[in-house]
mmCIF file of C-alpha atoms in Angstrom:
data_model
loop_
_atom_site.group_PDB
_atom_site.id
_atom_site.type_symbol
_atom_site.label_atom_id
_atom_site.label_comp_id
_atom_site.label_asym_id
_atom_site.label_seq_id
_atom_site.Cartn_x
_atom_site.Cartn_y
_atom_site.Cartn_z
ATOM 1 C CA UNK A 1 13.236 37.118 -56.295
ATOM 2 C CA UNK A 2 14.339 38.735 -53.003
ATOM 3 C CA UNK A 3 18.124 38.519 -52.736
ATOM 4 C CA UNK A 4 18.416 36.503 -49.545
ATOM 5 C CA UNK A 5 15.604 34.117 -50.455
ATOM 6 C CA UNK A 6 17.244 33.139 -53.732
ATOM 7 C CA UNK A 7 20.421 31.709 -52.151
ATOM 8 C CA UNK A 8 20.569 27.944 -52.564
ATOM 9 C CA UNK A 9 21.866 27.584 -49.000
ATOM 10 C CA UNK A 10 18.771 29.365 -47.716
ATOM 11 C CA UNK A 11 16.321 27.608 -50.075
ATOM 12 C CA UNK A 12 17.635 24.158 -49.201
ATOM 13 C CA UNK A 13 17.357 24.717 -45.438
ATOM 14 C CA UNK A 14 13.631 23.884 -45.396
ATOM 15 C CA UNK A 15 14.307 20.511 -47.033
ATOM 16 C CA UNK A 16 16.789 19.438 -44.354
ATOM 17 C CA UNK A 17 15.913 17.123 -41.493
ATOM 18 C CA UNK A 18 15.182 18.743 -38.113
ATOM 19 C CA UNK A 19 18.503 17.391 -36.816
ATOM 20 C CA UNK A 20 20.472 19.010 -39.636
ATOM 21 C CA UNK A 21 18.514 22.243 -39.271
ATOM 22 C CA UNK A 22 19.297 22.296 -35.551
ATOM 23 C CA UNK A 23 22.998 21.699 -36.247
ATOM 24 C CA UNK A 24 23.099 24.674 -38.608
ATOM 25 C CA UNK A 25 21.249 26.824 -36.100
ATOM 26 C CA UNK A 26 23.619 25.800 -33.298
ATOM 27 C CA UNK A 27 26.657 26.699 -35.431
ATOM 28 C CA UNK A 28 25.093 30.067 -36.166
ATOM 29 C CA UNK A 29 24.316 30.636 -32.480
ATOM 30 C CA UNK A 30 27.978 30.106 -31.614
ATOM 31 C CA UNK A 31 29.137 32.464 -34.377
ATOM 32 C CA UNK A 32 26.526 35.024 -33.308
ATOM 33 C CA UNK A 33 27.625 34.906 -29.641
ATOM 34 C CA UNK A 34 31.294 35.306 -30.577
ATOM 35 C CA UNK A 35 30.598 38.294 -32.809
ATOM 36 C CA UNK A 36 28.358 39.847 -30.155
ATOM 37 C CA UNK A 37 31.100 39.455 -27.571
ATOM 38 C CA UNK A 38 33.670 41.184 -29.794
ATOM 39 C CA UNK A 39 31.210 43.931 -30.704
ATOM 40 C CA UNK A 40 30.340 44.586 -27.048
ATOM 41 C CA UNK A 41 33.992 44.768 -26.166
ATOM 42 C CA UNK A 42 34.780 47.246 -28.998
ATOM 43 C CA UNK A 43 31.811 49.388 -27.977
ATOM 44 C CA UNK A 44 32.942 49.289 -24.366
ATOM 45 C CA UNK A 45 36.449 50.441 -25.373
ATOM 46 C CA UNK A 46 34.989 53.243 -27.461
ATOM 47 C CA UNK A 47 32.748 54.382 -24.612
ATOM 48 C CA UNK A 48 35.736 54.357 -22.231
ATOM 49 C CA UNK A 49 37.705 56.520 -24.656
ATOM 50 C CA UNK A 50 34.780 58.933 -24.957
ATOM 51 C CA UNK A 51 34.420 59.175 -21.170
ATOM 52 C CA UNK A 52 38.164 59.714 -20.829
ATOM 53 C CA UNK A 53 38.097 62.491 -23.427
ATOM 54 C CA UNK A 54 35.216 64.159 -21.608
ATOM 55 C CA UNK A 55 37.046 63.979 -18.271
ATOM 56 C CA UNK A 56 40.285 65.352 -19.723
ATOM 57 C CA UNK A 57 38.478 68.144 -21.526
ATOM 58 C CA UNK A 58 36.705 69.235 -18.354
ATOM 59 C CA UNK A 59 40.130 69.445 -16.656
ATOM 60 C CA UNK A 60 41.446 71.589 -19.456
ATOM 61 C CA UNK A 61 43.813 68.909 -20.746
ATOM 62 C CA UNK A 62 42.918 69.528 -24.361
ATOM 63 C CA UNK A 63 45.819 67.700 -26.026
ATOM 64 C CA UNK A 64 45.225 64.549 -24.037
ATOM 65 C CA UNK A 65 41.492 64.858 -24.691
ATOM 66 C CA UNK A 66 42.233 65.007 -28.407
ATOM 67 C CA UNK A 67 44.257 61.801 -28.125
ATOM 68 C CA UNK A 68 41.352 60.115 -26.353
ATOM 69 C CA UNK A 69 38.979 61.243 -29.128
ATOM 70 C CA UNK A 70 41.395 59.805 -31.698
ATOM 71 C CA UNK A 71 41.396 56.552 -29.769
ATOM 72 C CA UNK A 72 37.584 56.647 -29.859
ATOM 73 C CA UNK A 73 37.667 57.101 -33.624
ATOM 74 C CA UNK A 74 39.894 54.051 -33.943
ATOM 75 C CA UNK A 75 37.554 51.998 -31.735
ATOM 76 C CA UNK A 76 34.612 53.227 -33.771
ATOM 77 C CA UNK A 77 36.269 52.300 -37.083
ATOM 78 C CA UNK A 78 37.320 48.887 -35.795
ATOM 79 C CA UNK A 79 33.800 48.128 -34.595
ATOM 80 C CA UNK A 80 32.267 48.704 -38.055
ATOM 81 C CA UNK A 81 33.384 45.427 -39.732
ATOM 82 C CA UNK A 82 32.312 43.493 -36.638
ATOM 83 C CA UNK A 83 28.951 45.240 -36.653
ATOM 84 C CA UNK A 84 28.496 44.362 -40.342
ATOM 85 C CA UNK A 85 29.353 40.698 -39.726
ATOM 86 C CA UNK A 86 27.097 40.646 -36.669
ATOM 87 C CA UNK A 87 24.137 42.052 -38.635
ATOM 88 C CA UNK A 88 24.649 39.498 -41.406
ATOM 89 C CA UNK A 89 24.832 36.577 -38.958
ATOM 90 C CA UNK A 90 21.871 37.878 -37.007
ATOM 91 C CA UNK A 91 19.805 38.136 -40.189
ATOM 92 C CA UNK A 92 20.654 34.558 -41.151
ATOM 93 C CA UNK A 93 19.962 33.322 -37.621
ATOM 94 C CA UNK A 94 16.588 35.085 -37.532
ATOM 95 C CA UNK A 95 15.715 33.891 -41.018
ATOM 96 C CA UNK A 96 16.383 30.259 -40.087
ATOM 97 C CA UNK A 97 14.308 30.676 -36.936
ATOM 98 C CA UNK A 98 11.342 31.909 -38.989
ATOM 99 C CA UNK A 99 11.925 29.221 -41.627
ATOM 100 C CA UNK A 100 11.780 26.568 -38.906
ATOM 101 C CA UNK A 101 8.256 27.635 -38.021
ATOM 102 C CA UNK A 102 5.615 25.218 -39.227
ATOM 103 C CA UNK A 103 3.764 26.631 -42.220
ATOM 104 C CA UNK A 104 6.585 28.888 -43.386
ATOM 105 C CA UNK A 105 6.315 29.961 -47.021
ATOM 106 C CA UNK A 106 8.882 31.933 -48.968
ATOM 107 C CA UNK A 107 7.336 35.259 -49.935
ATOM 108 C CA UNK A 108 7.708 34.337 -53.613
ATOM 109 C CA UNK A 109 4.068 35.120 -54.327
ATOM 110 C CA UNK A 110 4.304 38.684 -53.055
ATOM 111 C CA UNK A 111 7.748 39.010 -54.572
ATOM 112 C CA UNK A 112 6.430 37.914 -57.965
ATOM 113 C CA UNK A 113 3.566 40.353 -57.755
ATOM 114 C CA UNK A 114 5.624 43.337 -56.762
ATOM 115 C CA UNK A 115 9.294 43.859 -57.243
ATOM 116 C CA UNK A 116 9.432 46.756 -54.817
ATOM 117 C CA UNK A 117 8.043 45.231 -51.645
ATOM 118 C CA UNK A 118 10.399 46.161 -48.865
ATOM 119 C CA UNK A 119 11.894 43.137 -47.151
ATOM 120 C CA UNK A 120 14.455 45.395 -45.531
ATOM 121 C CA UNK A 121 17.952 43.995 -45.269
ATOM 122 C CA UNK A 122 16.818 40.709 -46.834
ATOM 123 C CA UNK A 123 16.475 42.589 -50.111
ATOM 124 C CA UNK A 124 20.125 43.546 -50.084
ATOM 125 C CA UNK A 125 22.330 41.342 -52.172
ATOM 126 C CA UNK A 126 26.090 41.256 -51.816
ATOM 127 C CA UNK A 127 27.787 41.703 -48.471
ATOM 128 C CA UNK A 128 29.442 44.955 -49.583
ATOM 129 C CA UNK A 129 25.986 46.370 -50.323
ATOM 130 C CA UNK A 130 24.858 45.296 -46.870
ATOM 131 C CA UNK A 131 27.951 46.932 -45.353
ATOM 132 C CA UNK A 132 27.223 50.180 -47.183
ATOM 133 C CA UNK A 133 23.622 50.230 -45.943
ATOM 134 C CA UNK A 134 24.605 49.500 -42.356
ATOM 135 C CA UNK A 135 27.261 52.222 -42.469
ATOM 136 C CA UNK A 136 24.829 54.848 -43.683
ATOM 137 C CA UNK A 137 21.581 53.765 -42.002
ATOM 138 C CA UNK A 138 23.176 53.051 -38.650
ATOM 139 C CA UNK A 139 24.929 56.370 -38.197
ATOM 140 C CA UNK A 140 23.656 58.302 -35.180
ATOM 141 C CA UNK A 141 26.696 60.572 -35.343
ATOM 142 C CA UNK A 142 25.393 62.262 -38.479
ATOM 143 C CA UNK A 143 21.882 62.260 -37.008
ATOM 144 C CA UNK A 144 23.209 64.142 -33.978
ATOM 145 C CA UNK A 145 25.217 66.488 -36.172
ATOM 146 C CA UNK A 146 28.557 65.168 -34.940
ATOM 147 C CA UNK A 147 31.368 65.293 -37.448
ATOM 148 C CA UNK A 148 34.157 62.926 -36.511
ATOM 149 C CA UNK J 1 -0.294 29.051 -66.425
ATOM 150 C CA UNK J 2 -1.523 26.896 -63.532
ATOM 151 C CA UNK J 3 -5.176 27.013 -62.598
ATOM 152 C CA UNK J 4 -6.217 29.766 -60.155
ATOM 153 C CA UNK J 5 -6.122 28.689 -56.535
ATOM 154 C CA UNK J 6 -9.894 29.174 -56.070
ATOM 155 C CA UNK J 7 -10.576 26.776 -58.937
ATOM 156 C CA UNK J 8 -8.372 24.158 -57.351
ATOM 157 C CA UNK J 9 -10.089 24.671 -53.979
ATOM 158 C CA UNK J 10 -13.530 24.386 -55.567
ATOM 159 C CA UNK J 11 -12.673 20.897 -56.842
ATOM 160 C CA UNK J 12 -11.601 19.603 -53.420
ATOM 161 C CA UNK J 13 -13.891 17.477 -51.243
ATOM 162 C CA UNK J 14 -15.221 19.192 -48.104
ATOM 163 C CA UNK J 15 -13.182 16.976 -45.785
ATOM 164 C CA UNK J 16 -9.967 17.988 -47.497
ATOM 165 C CA UNK J 17 -10.988 21.647 -47.366
ATOM 166 C CA UNK J 18 -11.688 21.349 -43.621
ATOM 167 C CA UNK J 19 -8.246 19.895 -43.040
ATOM 168 C CA UNK J 20 -6.608 22.553 -45.209
ATOM 169 C CA UNK J 21 -8.472 25.343 -43.458
ATOM 170 C CA UNK J 22 -7.493 23.987 -40.050
ATOM 171 C CA UNK J 23 -3.826 23.828 -41.074
ATOM 172 C CA UNK J 24 -3.776 27.361 -42.489
ATOM 173 C CA UNK J 25 -5.631 28.642 -39.417
ATOM 174 C CA UNK J 26 -2.978 27.125 -37.145
ATOM 175 C CA UNK J 27 -0.192 28.618 -39.239
ATOM 176 C CA UNK J 28 -1.974 31.975 -39.301
ATOM 177 C CA UNK J 29 -2.188 32.120 -35.491
ATOM 178 C CA UNK J 30 1.454 31.071 -35.206
ATOM 179 C CA UNK J 31 2.684 33.798 -37.569
ATOM 180 C CA UNK J 32 0.339 36.399 -36.131
ATOM 181 C CA UNK J 33 1.707 35.790 -32.628
ATOM 182 C CA UNK J 34 5.284 35.827 -33.892
ATOM 183 C CA UNK J 35 4.616 39.070 -35.769
ATOM 184 C CA UNK J 36 2.998 40.699 -32.719
ATOM 185 C CA UNK J 37 5.961 39.645 -30.593
ATOM 186 C CA UNK J 38 8.383 41.123 -33.104
ATOM 187 C CA UNK J 39 6.358 44.356 -33.275
ATOM 188 C CA UNK J 40 6.519 44.701 -29.481
ATOM 189 C CA UNK J 41 10.249 44.074 -29.616
ATOM 190 C CA UNK J 42 10.706 46.821 -32.219
ATOM 191 C CA UNK J 43 8.518 49.220 -30.287
ATOM 192 C CA UNK J 44 10.572 48.700 -27.153
ATOM 193 C CA UNK J 45 13.835 49.184 -29.067
ATOM 194 C CA UNK J 46 12.516 52.353 -30.693
ATOM 195 C CA UNK J 47 11.551 53.668 -27.259
ATOM 196 C CA UNK J 48 15.048 52.928 -26.006
ATOM 197 C CA UNK J 49 16.548 54.614 -29.083
ATOM 198 C CA UNK J 50 14.374 57.668 -28.585
ATOM 199 C CA UNK J 51 15.423 57.950 -24.911
ATOM 200 C CA UNK J 52 19.076 57.697 -25.881
ATOM 201 C CA UNK J 53 18.564 60.358 -28.529
ATOM 202 C CA UNK J 54 17.040 62.689 -25.933
ATOM 203 C CA UNK J 55 19.988 61.980 -23.664
ATOM 204 C CA UNK J 56 22.413 62.657 -26.511
ATOM 205 C CA UNK J 57 20.648 65.915 -27.402
ATOM 206 C CA UNK J 58 21.138 67.128 -23.815
ATOM 207 C CA UNK J 59 24.724 65.886 -23.644
ATOM 208 C CA UNK J 60 25.692 67.555 -26.883
ATOM 209 C CA UNK J 61 25.145 70.978 -25.316
ATOM 210 C CA UNK J 62 27.524 70.100 -22.471
ATOM 211 C CA UNK J 63 30.323 68.100 -24.081
ATOM 212 C CA UNK J 64 30.884 66.477 -27.471
ATOM 213 C CA UNK J 65 33.080 63.645 -26.135
ATOM 214 C CA UNK J 66 30.371 62.755 -23.629
ATOM 215 C CA UNK J 67 27.809 62.295 -26.377
ATOM 216 C CA UNK J 68 30.065 59.913 -28.334
ATOM 217 C CA UNK J 69 29.506 57.046 -25.893
ATOM 218 C CA UNK J 70 25.742 57.473 -26.106
ATOM 219 C CA UNK J 71 25.936 57.583 -29.905
ATOM 220 C CA UNK J 72 27.767 54.235 -29.867
ATOM 221 C CA UNK J 73 24.852 52.699 -27.970
ATOM 222 C CA UNK J 74 22.402 54.282 -30.398
ATOM 223 C CA UNK J 75 24.285 52.780 -33.311
ATOM 224 C CA UNK J 76 23.955 49.262 -31.967
ATOM 225 C CA UNK J 77 20.249 49.624 -31.213
ATOM 226 C CA UNK J 78 19.617 51.056 -34.673
ATOM 227 C CA UNK J 79 21.249 47.996 -36.238
ATOM 228 C CA UNK J 80 19.031 45.732 -34.122
ATOM 229 C CA UNK J 81 15.953 47.697 -35.231
ATOM 230 C CA UNK J 82 16.921 47.253 -38.899
ATOM 231 C CA UNK J 83 17.300 43.493 -38.417
ATOM 232 C CA UNK J 84 13.985 43.180 -36.566
ATOM 233 C CA UNK J 85 12.110 45.233 -39.155
ATOM 234 C CA UNK J 86 13.371 42.915 -41.879
ATOM 235 C CA UNK J 87 12.216 39.867 -39.910
ATOM 236 C CA UNK J 88 8.861 41.551 -39.289
ATOM 237 C CA UNK J 89 8.325 41.957 -43.047
ATOM 238 C CA UNK J 90 8.929 38.230 -43.516
ATOM 239 C CA UNK J 91 6.522 37.276 -40.715
ATOM 240 C CA UNK J 92 3.936 39.681 -42.109
ATOM 241 C CA UNK J 93 4.096 38.147 -45.573
ATOM 242 C CA UNK J 94 3.509 34.686 -44.082
ATOM 243 C CA UNK J 95 0.622 35.935 -42.005
ATOM 244 C CA UNK J 96 -0.926 37.451 -45.110
ATOM 245 C CA UNK J 97 -0.547 34.248 -47.100
ATOM 246 C CA UNK J 98 -2.262 32.026 -44.507
ATOM 247 C CA UNK J 99 -5.025 34.529 -43.843
ATOM 248 C CA UNK J 100 -5.703 34.807 -47.523
ATOM 249 C CA UNK J 101 -5.908 31.015 -47.841
ATOM 250 C CA UNK J 102 -8.261 30.673 -44.844
ATOM 251 C CA UNK J 103 -10.629 33.210 -46.387
ATOM 252 C CA UNK J 104 -10.613 31.532 -49.775
ATOM 253 C CA UNK J 105 -11.259 28.092 -48.255
ATOM 254 C CA UNK J 106 -14.082 29.329 -46.001
ATOM 255 C CA UNK J 107 -15.748 31.081 -48.910
ATOM 256 C CA UNK J 108 -15.329 28.070 -51.181
ATOM 257 C CA UNK J 109 -17.065 25.898 -48.571
ATOM 258 C CA UNK J 110 -19.847 28.460 -48.299
ATOM 259 C CA UNK J 111 -20.414 28.149 -52.029
ATOM 260 C CA UNK J 112 -18.986 31.519 -53.028
ATOM 261 C CA UNK J 113 -18.075 31.421 -56.684
ATOM 262 C CA UNK J 114 -14.769 33.115 -57.106
ATOM 263 C CA UNK J 115 -13.583 35.031 -60.085
ATOM 264 C CA UNK J 116 -10.675 37.416 -60.519
ATOM 265 C CA UNK J 117 -12.850 40.385 -59.520
ATOM 266 C CA UNK J 118 -13.836 38.852 -56.192
ATOM 267 C CA UNK J 119 -10.274 37.854 -55.453
ATOM 268 C CA UNK J 120 -9.244 41.396 -56.224
ATOM 269 C CA UNK J 121 -11.716 42.704 -53.631
ATOM 270 C CA UNK J 122 -10.177 40.558 -50.927
ATOM 271 C CA UNK J 123 -6.752 42.044 -51.342
ATOM 272 C CA UNK J 124 -7.173 45.645 -50.189
ATOM 273 C CA UNK J 125 -8.877 44.552 -46.979
ATOM 274 C CA UNK J 126 -6.049 42.211 -46.149
ATOM 275 C CA UNK J 127 -3.346 44.671 -46.926
ATOM 276 C CA UNK J 128 -5.036 47.579 -45.175
ATOM 277 C CA UNK J 129 -5.265 45.469 -42.064
ATOM 278 C CA UNK J 130 -1.671 44.386 -42.304
ATOM 279 C CA UNK J 131 -0.518 47.950 -42.717
ATOM 280 C CA UNK J 132 -2.682 49.100 -39.836
ATOM 281 C CA UNK J 133 -1.389 46.398 -37.512
ATOM 282 C CA UNK J 134 2.199 46.892 -38.413
ATOM 283 C CA UNK J 135 4.541 49.363 -36.813
ATOM 284 C CA UNK J 136 6.517 49.740 -39.968
ATOM 285 C CA UNK J 137 4.342 49.860 -43.019
ATOM 286 C CA UNK J 138 7.505 50.535 -45.043
ATOM 287 C CA UNK J 139 6.698 51.087 -48.667
ATOM 288 C CA UNK J 140 3.588 48.921 -48.903
ATOM 289 C CA UNK J 141 1.306 51.976 -48.635
ATOM 290 C CA UNK J 142 1.615 53.070 -52.216
ATOM 291 C CA UNK J 143 1.309 49.721 -53.882
ATOM 292 C CA UNK J 144 -2.274 48.700 -53.196
ATOM 293 C CA UNK J 145 -3.917 49.715 -56.422
ATOM 294 C CA UNK J 146 -1.209 48.179 -58.592
ATOM 295 C CA UNK J 147 -1.139 45.114 -56.418
ATOM 296 C CA UNK J 148 -4.843 44.603 -56.931
ATOM 297 C CA UNK J 149 -4.336 44.452 -60.678
ATOM 298 C CA UNK J 150 -1.375 42.150 -60.461
ATOM 299 C CA UNK J 151 -3.078 39.775 -58.047
ATOM 300 C CA UNK J 152 -5.944 39.811 -60.480
ATOM 301 C CA UNK J 153 -3.810 38.577 -63.317
ATOM 302 C CA UNK J 154 -1.462 36.325 -61.361
ATOM 303 C CA UNK J 155 -3.606 34.558 -58.793
ATOM 304 C CA UNK J 156 -6.742 35.051 -60.792
ATOM 305 C CA UNK J 157 -5.078 33.465 -63.789
ATOM 306 C CA UNK J 158 -6.256 36.031 -66.295
#
């Protein structure tokens, strides 16, 4: 069975009353907004550091530019755990939205027929596995040939 | 093993089949619309990602620090694309299920006698269409022939 769809918390959601489902979704919305806010702020800091480094470099202030790049690296590293948590919450939020749709069926049938059907991030089990995938899949720096 | 679905449908009165078909049809439209919406969302994000990549490719020739900010934006969009693609796969599987049921019910009402072979013939059409409609066919492309056999034995009850 697909990793995410085998969790008892996920399976039992469909059996809950609409009121209870809405409560869970509201809690998730709050968590999602908070994580998004933190993520946006970390990204904004990182972009500021990058802009600063660019400015300093163009003025020939190489040492200070290097410091700004180091600050960027720190912002980048600190945004990774938030990004991972954000992706996980967003997946759960989206999953519950789809599960709330009338006529929803778990893809057990397809999952039973084929073990290798790609349900993307829903197929990933433990959170550390999810973190590893996000870190490697979501890496435009490597894609652009930038070595930090 | 439980009886094949087409056998169970064949034993149902017409009124019950009508109701069942109506329900699956409604669900099918609902999931199809949701899937189309998600596909549009992904397409727009991929466009945005591609534009940022072009921007980054230009910036990289001017200044590495400048490109870092753009890469941060790209990273966030890429994460959103991964999430949306996963949701799309879930919507697609639901669309497939309801479409499959509508076809079986309609054919049962029309007096089509189903057997594992006929069920098997329904599958490639469905999956080809799903793959064609979808932006991300992921790894469903290579599984059709095996899937046919497995549907044959699982749904068909062989």
